[in-house]
Amino acid sequence: MNEKKFSILKKIFFYIESYGCQMNISDTEIVISILLKNGFFFTENLKIANIILLNSCSIRNKVEITIKNRLQRLKYLKKEKPTLFGILGCLSNSMKKKFSNSDLIDFTIGPDFYKKIPSIIRLSMEGKKTFHNTFLDKKETYSNIDPFRKKNKITSFLSITRGCDNMCTFCIVPFTRGREKSRDPYSIIKECENLYQKGFKEVTLLGQNVDSYLWFGSDGFKKTIYKKIYTENKKIIDFSNLLDLLAVEIPFMRIRFSTSNPHDMSPKVIETISKHSNICKHIHLPVQSGSNKILKLMNRKYTREKYLFLIKKIRSIIPECSISHDIMTGFCNEDEKDHQQTISLMNEVKYNYGYMFSYSPRPGTYSYKKLKDNVPEFIKKKRLKEIIDLQKNHSIFQMKKYIGKIQEVLIEGESKKNNQYWYGRNTQNIVIVFPKKTYKIGETVFIKIIDCTSATLIGKEQEK
Ligand code: SF4
């Protein structure tokens, strides 16, 4: 039945939506590239798509609900034309269990099996539901795939590690994405060079925990490249070495990275950031809690004191560095004293910005199975509001320091709020808007900051 429906189509169009983190957006680019190479046609128009892919993330419960609602809203498309629904990414495993008996989802594919997606789609077009390939592969890093990137963009993501070995008790990543795998540095450098040649001006190196990047030298790695930097015959490349290599090899490309686990960030990485002007001066350093009791329950492997020491180190070596955070309120057993320790840590650091959430247990994690989600919802909400309000004050405090200063801004596009303004970011990852006069997207300009909100700096072109 399905086979007939699809055999009459001259072209098979696919459409893809990404949910969740930057890693997922980066994975979507890999999937698009694989499908294009295999004869499928990419569309951004849902109405003409025959294959609808939802690339999911399972870090928060909200995404699972969003995906289920989205499927319900899209199911009418199956009646209008031959259409298949596929779930990709971290949620594929749990969705497989919940939907294998429904007509809504035709296939699921886990994050390590995207190379099989063309054959899985073909099987589904023949009416065979394929709810497998959600297990994990110890080696797959997609280093030989050139991800699809939209034209006219100047910033890009590039995954350097996949998975994570840290086993934070609240986190599902080690189970959905598996153990950590680092990608061959040679392929990373080549991809960055390629991006630069295509007109990209900034790349963000991605990984659940970039600081634990580690590559053991092999024949595949061209020693000539790192010999420019390292005189010794280096066999192991760590994250600071990788940053060094990229900064030297692609000197006009801005380099960012995310995310760092405080436990794994080394002084060498901080030194390397300070050494190169093209490595951006911003570190996203999730703390999650200011209480040692809660950090231990979360299995974060650092203490409040070690975290604050790291912040001091960063600020002494790179005084201009901006620092952002993730904080989770209402984790198991968090009492008012623990919450106040988070507040006092925030007051001590005065972050530039941050991402704040309240705890929601994810099935499959240690905290879901072994710890009690015993902080009432209204307390979680109250604490969350307190830290969000505090962060707003700190953001304003940090933003005001820029007023009157000149900032180097890479123009990324028009401001969403006012098309008479350009939008860009400085090295600290702070958004800056300023009135359009001359210049174009992709240019780097010097802007005088004249005002700010808690999230945006407002500037004007520097007089020549
Ligand atoms: S470091 Fe912890 S929170 Fe981050 S991905 Fe790994 S296990 Fe999850």
Coordinates of C-alpha atoms and ligand atoms in Angstrom, one line a residue:
M1 CA 0.0 0.0 0.0
N2 CA 2.7 2.4 1.1
E3 CA 5.0 1.2 -1.6
K4 CA 2.4 2.2 -4.3
K5 CA 1.8 5.6 -2.7
F6 CA 5.5 6.4 -2.8
S7 CA 6.4 4.9 -6.1
I8 CA 4.3 7.4 -8.0
L9 CA 6.4 10.3 -6.6
K10 CA 9.1 11.7 -8.9
K11 CA 10.9 13.3 -6.0
I12 CA 10.8 12.5 -2.3
F13 CA 11.0 15.6 -0.2
F14 CA 12.1 15.6 3.5
Y15 CA 11.5 18.2 6.1
I16 CA 13.3 18.3 9.5
E17 CA 12.7 20.1 12.8
S18 CA 15.2 20.3 15.6
Y19 CA 14.5 20.5 19.3
G20 CA 16.7 21.0 22.3
C21 CA 20.4 21.7 22.4
Q22 CA 23.0 23.0 19.9
M23 CA 24.3 19.4 19.5
N24 CA 20.9 18.5 18.0
I25 CA 21.0 21.4 15.5
S26 CA 24.5 20.2 14.5
D27 CA 23.1 16.6 14.1
T28 CA 20.3 17.9 11.9
E29 CA 22.9 19.3 9.5
I30 CA 24.6 15.9 9.3
V31 CA 21.2 14.2 8.6
I32 CA 20.4 16.7 5.8
S33 CA 23.8 16.1 4.2
I34 CA 23.3 12.3 4.3
L35 CA 19.8 12.4 2.8
L36 CA 20.8 14.9 0.0
K37 CA 23.7 12.6 -1.0
N38 CA 21.2 9.7 -1.2
G39 CA 18.8 11.3 -3.6
F40 CA 16.3 12.9 -1.3
F41 CA 15.3 16.5 -1.7
F42 CA 15.3 19.0 1.2
T43 CA 12.4 21.3 1.8
E44 CA 11.5 23.8 4.4
N45 CA 7.9 23.6 3.4
L46 CA 6.0 21.1 5.5
K47 CA 3.1 21.0 3.0
I48 CA 5.2 19.3 0.3
A49 CA 7.3 17.1 2.5
N50 CA 6.9 13.3 2.3
I51 CA 9.3 12.5 5.1
I52 CA 8.8 14.5 8.3
L53 CA 11.7 14.2 10.7
L54 CA 11.6 15.5 14.3
N55 CA 15.1 15.6 15.8
S56 CA 14.5 15.3 19.5
C57 CA 16.4 15.9 22.7
S58 CA 15.6 14.3 26.0
I59 CA 17.4 16.5 28.5
R60 CA 14.1 17.9 29.7
N61 CA 10.7 16.4 30.0
K62 CA 9.2 19.4 28.2
V63 CA 10.7 18.3 24.8
E64 CA 9.0 14.9 25.0
I65 CA 5.7 16.7 25.5
T66 CA 6.4 19.2 22.8
I67 CA 7.2 16.3 20.3
K68 CA 4.0 14.4 21.2
N69 CA 1.9 17.6 20.7
R70 CA 3.7 18.3 17.5
L71 CA 2.9 14.9 16.1
Q72 CA -0.7 15.2 17.0
R73 CA -0.9 18.6 15.2
L74 CA 0.9 17.2 12.1
K75 CA -1.0 13.9 11.7
Y76 CA -3.5 15.4 9.3
L77 CA -0.7 15.5 6.7
K78 CA -0.8 11.7 6.4
K79 CA -4.3 12.0 5.0
E80 CA -3.4 14.6 2.4
K81 CA -0.4 12.9 0.7
P82 CA 2.1 10.0 1.2
T83 CA 3.9 11.0 4.4
L84 CA 6.1 9.3 6.9
F85 CA 7.0 10.4 10.3
G86 CA 10.4 9.7 11.8
I87 CA 11.8 10.5 15.3
L88 CA 15.6 11.0 15.4
G89 CA 17.9 11.7 18.3
C90 CA 17.9 11.1 22.0
L91 CA 14.2 10.6 22.3
S92 CA 14.0 7.9 19.7
N93 CA 14.5 5.2 22.3
S94 CA 11.7 6.2 24.6
M95 CA 9.4 7.1 21.7
K96 CA 10.1 3.7 20.1
K97 CA 8.7 2.1 23.2
K98 CA 5.7 4.4 23.4
F99 CA 4.7 4.5 19.7
S100 CA 5.7 1.2 18.2
N101 CA 2.0 0.2 18.1
S102 CA 0.6 3.5 16.7
D103 CA 0.3 4.6 13.1
L104 CA 1.8 7.9 13.9
I105 CA 5.5 7.2 13.9
D106 CA 7.0 5.1 11.0
F107 CA 10.6 4.8 12.2
T108 CA 13.0 5.9 14.9
I109 CA 16.7 6.3 14.6
G110 CA 19.2 7.0 17.5
P111 CA 22.0 9.5 17.3
D112 CA 24.7 7.0 16.3
F113 CA 22.8 5.6 13.3
Y114 CA 22.1 8.5 11.0
K115 CA 24.1 6.9 8.2
K116 CA 21.4 4.3 8.0
I117 CA 18.6 6.8 7.6
P118 CA 18.2 6.5 3.7
S119 CA 17.8 2.7 3.9
I120 CA 15.4 3.0 6.9
I121 CA 13.3 5.5 5.0
R122 CA 13.2 3.2 2.0
L123 CA 12.0 0.3 4.2
S124 CA 9.3 2.5 5.7
M125 CA 8.2 3.5 2.2
E126 CA 7.6 -0.2 1.6
G127 CA 5.4 -0.2 4.7
K128 CA 7.9 -1.8 7.0
K129 CA 8.0 0.0 10.4
T130 CA 11.6 0.2 11.7
F131 CA 11.9 0.7 15.4
H132 CA 15.5 -0.2 15.9
N133 CA 18.9 1.4 15.5
T134 CA 18.5 3.3 18.7
F135 CA 21.3 1.5 20.4
L136 CA 24.8 3.2 20.6
D137 CA 27.9 2.9 18.5
K138 CA 31.3 3.2 20.3
K139 CA 33.1 4.7 17.3
E140 CA 30.7 6.8 15.2
T141 CA 31.7 10.5 15.1
Y142 CA 30.5 11.4 11.6
S143 CA 34.0 12.8 10.9
N144 CA 33.6 11.9 7.2
I145 CA 30.3 13.7 6.7
D146 CA 30.4 17.3 5.5
P147 CA 27.3 18.8 7.3
F148 CA 24.8 20.8 5.3
R149 CA 24.9 24.5 6.1
K150 CA 22.4 27.1 5.1
K151 CA 23.7 29.7 2.6
N152 CA 24.3 33.3 3.8
K153 CA 25.1 32.2 7.3
I154 CA 28.4 33.3 8.9
T155 CA 28.4 31.3 12.1
S156 CA 28.3 27.5 12.4
F157 CA 28.4 24.7 14.9
L158 CA 30.9 21.8 14.7
S159 CA 30.7 18.7 17.0
I160 CA 34.1 17.6 18.3
T161 CA 32.9 15.1 20.8
R162 CA 29.8 12.9 21.2
G163 CA 28.4 11.4 24.4
C164 CA 29.6 11.9 27.9
D165 CA 31.4 9.9 30.6
N166 CA 30.5 12.1 33.5
M167 CA 27.3 10.4 34.8
C168 CA 25.8 13.4 36.5
T169 CA 22.9 11.8 38.4
F170 CA 20.1 13.9 36.8
C171 CA 21.3 13.6 33.2
I172 CA 20.1 11.3 30.5
V173 CA 22.9 12.1 28.0
P174 CA 25.2 9.2 28.9
F175 CA 22.3 6.8 28.3
T176 CA 20.9 8.4 25.1
R177 CA 24.2 9.4 23.5
G178 CA 26.5 6.9 25.1
R179 CA 30.1 7.1 26.2
E180 CA 32.2 10.0 25.1
K181 CA 33.9 9.8 21.7
S182 CA 36.4 12.4 20.4
R183 CA 36.5 13.2 16.7
D184 CA 39.7 13.0 14.7
P185 CA 41.4 16.5 15.0
Y186 CA 42.5 16.4 11.3
S187 CA 38.9 16.2 10.2
I188 CA 38.0 19.0 12.6
I189 CA 40.7 21.3 11.1
K190 CA 39.7 20.4 7.6
E191 CA 36.0 21.2 8.3
C192 CA 36.9 24.5 9.8
E193 CA 39.1 25.4 6.8
N194 CA 36.2 24.5 4.5
L195 CA 33.8 26.6 6.5
Y196 CA 36.2 29.6 6.3
Q197 CA 36.5 29.2 2.6
K198 CA 32.7 29.1 2.2
G199 CA 32.5 32.5 4.0
F200 CA 31.9 31.4 7.6
K201 CA 33.5 33.8 10.2
E202 CA 32.8 32.0 13.4
V203 CA 32.6 28.4 14.5
T204 CA 31.4 27.0 17.8
L205 CA 33.0 23.7 18.8
L206 CA 30.4 21.5 20.4
G207 CA 30.4 18.6 22.8
Q208 CA 28.6 17.7 26.0
N209 CA 31.9 18.2 27.7
V210 CA 34.4 19.7 25.3
D211 CA 37.2 20.0 27.9
S212 CA 37.6 16.2 28.1
Y213 CA 38.3 16.0 24.3
L214 CA 41.2 13.6 23.9
W215 CA 42.6 12.1 20.7
F216 CA 45.3 9.5 20.6
G217 CA 47.5 10.1 17.6
S218 CA 47.0 7.7 14.6
D219 CA 48.0 7.4 11.0
G220 CA 44.9 9.4 10.0
F221 CA 46.3 12.5 11.7
K222 CA 48.7 14.6 9.6
K223 CA 51.6 15.3 11.8
T224 CA 52.8 18.1 9.6
I225 CA 50.0 20.3 10.9
Y226 CA 50.7 20.0 14.5
K227 CA 54.4 20.1 14.0
K228 CA 54.0 23.8 13.2
I229 CA 53.0 24.2 16.8
Y230 CA 54.5 21.3 18.7
T231 CA 58.1 20.5 18.2
E232 CA 57.9 17.2 20.1
N233 CA 56.3 14.2 18.4
K234 CA 53.0 14.5 20.1
K235 CA 50.8 11.5 20.3
I236 CA 48.0 12.8 22.3
I237 CA 45.9 15.8 21.5
D238 CA 43.8 17.3 24.3
F239 CA 41.3 20.1 24.2
S240 CA 44.0 22.9 24.7
N241 CA 46.1 21.4 21.9
L242 CA 43.0 21.3 19.6
L243 CA 42.2 25.0 20.4
D244 CA 45.9 25.9 19.7
L245 CA 45.9 24.0 16.4
L246 CA 42.6 25.6 15.2
A247 CA 43.6 29.1 16.3
V248 CA 46.9 28.9 14.3
E249 CA 45.5 27.1 11.2
I250 CA 42.5 29.3 10.7
P251 CA 43.6 32.6 12.1
F252 CA 40.8 34.7 10.8
M253 CA 38.0 32.5 12.1
R254 CA 36.4 33.3 15.5
I255 CA 36.4 30.1 17.6
R256 CA 33.9 29.4 20.4
F257 CA 33.2 26.3 22.4
S258 CA 30.5 24.8 24.6
T259 CA 30.0 23.2 27.1
S260 CA 32.7 23.0 29.8
N261 CA 32.3 20.9 32.9
P262 CA 34.2 22.6 35.7
H263 CA 35.6 19.3 36.8
D264 CA 37.4 18.9 33.4
M265 CA 38.5 22.4 32.6
S266 CA 42.3 22.6 32.9
P267 CA 44.5 25.7 33.4
K268 CA 46.1 24.9 30.1
V269 CA 42.8 25.6 28.3
I270 CA 42.5 28.9 30.1
E271 CA 46.1 29.8 29.0
T272 CA 45.3 28.8 25.4
I273 CA 42.2 31.0 25.3
S274 CA 44.2 34.0 26.6
K275 CA 47.0 33.4 24.0
H276 CA 44.9 33.6 20.9
S277 CA 42.9 36.7 19.9
N278 CA 40.6 34.5 17.6
I279 CA 39.5 32.3 20.5
C280 CA 36.5 34.1 22.0
K281 CA 36.7 35.3 25.6
H282 CA 33.6 33.6 26.9
I283 CA 33.3 30.5 29.0
H284 CA 30.0 28.7 29.7
L285 CA 30.6 27.0 33.0
P286 CA 27.5 25.3 34.4
V287 CA 27.7 25.2 38.2
Q288 CA 24.2 23.7 38.8
S289 CA 24.3 24.4 42.5
G290 CA 26.3 26.4 45.1
S291 CA 25.9 23.7 47.8
N292 CA 28.5 21.0 48.2
K293 CA 25.8 18.6 49.5
I294 CA 23.8 19.0 46.3
L295 CA 26.8 18.9 44.0
K296 CA 27.7 15.6 45.6
L297 CA 24.2 14.2 45.1
M298 CA 24.4 15.4 41.5
N299 CA 27.8 13.6 41.2
R300 CA 29.3 16.8 39.7
K301 CA 32.8 15.9 41.0
Y302 CA 33.8 19.4 42.0
T303 CA 33.1 21.4 45.1
R304 CA 31.9 25.0 45.5
E305 CA 35.4 25.9 46.6
K306 CA 37.0 24.3 43.5
Y307 CA 34.5 26.0 41.2
L308 CA 35.2 29.4 42.7
F309 CA 38.9 28.8 42.5
L310 CA 38.5 28.1 38.8
I311 CA 36.5 31.3 38.3
K312 CA 39.3 33.2 40.0
K313 CA 41.9 31.6 37.8
I314 CA 39.9 32.4 34.6
R315 CA 39.5 36.1 35.7
S316 CA 43.2 36.4 36.7
I317 CA 44.4 35.0 33.3
I318 CA 41.6 36.5 31.1
P319 CA 40.2 39.5 33.0
E320 CA 37.9 40.5 30.1
C321 CA 36.3 36.9 29.9
S322 CA 32.6 36.7 30.2
I323 CA 31.2 33.8 32.2
S324 CA 27.8 32.2 31.9
H325 CA 26.2 29.3 33.9
D326 CA 23.5 26.7 34.1
I327 CA 21.8 26.4 37.5
M328 CA 19.1 23.9 38.5
T329 CA 16.9 24.6 41.4
G330 CA 14.9 22.1 43.5
F331 CA 17.1 19.1 43.1
C332 CA 16.4 16.1 45.4
N333 CA 16.9 17.1 49.1
E334 CA 17.7 20.7 48.3
D335 CA 16.7 22.7 51.4
E336 CA 16.6 26.5 52.0
K337 CA 20.3 26.5 53.2
D338 CA 21.4 24.8 50.0
H339 CA 19.4 27.3 47.9
Q340 CA 21.0 30.2 49.8
Q341 CA 24.4 28.8 49.0
T342 CA 23.5 29.0 45.3
I343 CA 22.4 32.6 45.8
S344 CA 25.7 33.4 47.6
L345 CA 27.8 31.7 44.9
M346 CA 25.9 33.8 42.3
N347 CA 26.6 36.9 44.2
E348 CA 30.2 36.1 44.4
V349 CA 30.7 35.3 40.7
K350 CA 28.2 37.8 39.2
Y351 CA 27.8 35.9 36.0
N352 CA 27.2 37.8 32.7
Y353 CA 24.2 35.6 31.9
G354 CA 22.8 32.1 32.6
Y355 CA 20.3 29.4 31.9
M356 CA 18.1 28.5 34.9
F357 CA 15.7 25.5 35.3
S358 CA 13.9 23.7 38.0
Y359 CA 14.6 20.0 38.4
S360 CA 12.4 17.5 36.7
P361 CA 13.4 13.8 37.0
R362 CA 14.2 12.0 33.7
P363 CA 13.3 8.3 33.5
G364 CA 16.4 6.2 33.3
T365 CA 18.7 8.5 35.3
Y366 CA 20.2 7.7 38.7
S367 CA 18.3 10.4 40.4
Y368 CA 15.0 9.2 38.9
K369 CA 15.6 5.7 40.2
K370 CA 17.4 6.2 43.5
L371 CA 16.7 9.7 44.8
K372 CA 13.4 11.3 45.9
D373 CA 12.1 14.3 44.0
N374 CA 11.1 15.7 47.3
V375 CA 11.1 19.5 46.8
P376 CA 7.5 20.7 46.3
E377 CA 6.7 22.2 42.9
F378 CA 5.8 25.6 44.4
I379 CA 9.2 25.8 46.2
K380 CA 11.0 24.9 43.1
K381 CA 9.2 27.7 41.3
K382 CA 9.8 30.2 44.0
R383 CA 13.6 29.4 44.1
L384 CA 13.8 29.5 40.3
K385 CA 12.2 33.0 40.3
E386 CA 14.6 34.2 42.9
I387 CA 17.7 33.1 40.9
I388 CA 16.2 34.5 37.7
D389 CA 15.6 37.9 39.3
L390 CA 19.1 37.8 40.8
Q391 CA 20.7 36.9 37.5
K392 CA 18.9 39.9 35.8
N393 CA 20.5 42.2 38.4
H394 CA 23.9 40.7 37.8
S395 CA 23.5 40.9 34.0
I396 CA 22.6 44.6 34.2
F397 CA 25.6 45.1 36.5
Q398 CA 27.9 43.4 34.0
M399 CA 26.3 45.1 30.9
K400 CA 26.7 48.6 32.3
K401 CA 30.5 48.1 32.4
Y402 CA 30.5 48.2 28.6
I403 CA 28.8 51.6 28.3
G404 CA 31.2 54.1 26.8
K405 CA 33.5 51.4 25.5
I406 CA 34.3 50.4 22.0
Q407 CA 33.5 46.8 21.0
E408 CA 34.5 44.7 18.1
V409 CA 31.3 43.2 16.7
L410 CA 30.9 40.5 14.0
I411 CA 27.7 41.4 12.2
E412 CA 25.4 38.4 12.0
G413 CA 22.2 39.8 10.6
E414 CA 19.3 42.3 11.0
S415 CA 18.0 42.8 14.5
K416 CA 14.8 40.8 15.0
K417 CA 13.1 43.7 16.7
N418 CA 14.1 46.5 14.3
N419 CA 15.3 45.9 10.7
Q420 CA 17.0 49.3 10.7
Y421 CA 19.5 47.8 13.2
W422 CA 22.3 45.3 12.7
Y423 CA 22.7 42.5 15.2
G424 CA 26.0 40.9 16.2
R425 CA 28.1 39.7 19.1
N426 CA 31.4 40.7 20.7
T427 CA 34.1 38.2 21.7
Q428 CA 32.3 37.8 25.1
N429 CA 29.2 36.5 23.3
I430 CA 27.2 39.5 24.3
V431 CA 24.6 40.6 21.7
I432 CA 25.1 44.1 20.4
V433 CA 22.6 46.0 18.2
F434 CA 23.3 49.3 16.4
P435 CA 21.8 51.4 13.6
K436 CA 22.5 50.3 10.1
K437 CA 24.5 52.8 8.0
T438 CA 27.1 51.1 6.0
Y439 CA 28.6 47.6 6.3
K440 CA 27.2 44.2 5.6
I441 CA 26.6 40.8 7.2
G442 CA 29.9 39.1 8.0
E443 CA 31.9 42.2 8.5
T444 CA 33.7 43.0 11.8
V445 CA 33.1 46.6 13.0
F446 CA 34.0 48.7 15.9
I447 CA 30.9 50.0 17.8
K448 CA 30.7 52.4 20.7
I449 CA 28.3 51.2 23.4
I450 CA 25.8 53.9 24.5
D451 CA 23.1 51.9 26.4
C452 CA 22.0 48.4 27.5
T453 CA 19.3 46.1 28.7
S454 CA 20.0 43.0 30.8
A455 CA 20.5 41.0 27.5
T456 CA 21.6 43.4 24.8
L457 CA 24.1 46.2 24.4
I458 CA 23.0 49.1 22.2
G459 CA 25.7 50.9 20.2
K460 CA 26.5 53.3 17.4
E461 CA 29.1 53.1 14.7
Q462 CA 32.4 54.5 15.8
E463 CA 33.2 57.8 14.0
K464 CA 36.2 57.4 11.7
Ligands
SF4_1 S1 28.6 16.6 32.1 FE1 26.9 15.8 33.3 S2 25.2 17.1 32.7 FE2 26.7 17.4 31.1 S3 26.2 15.9 29.5 FE3 27.7 14.9 30.9 S4 26.4 13.8 32.4 FE4 25.1 15.3 31.4

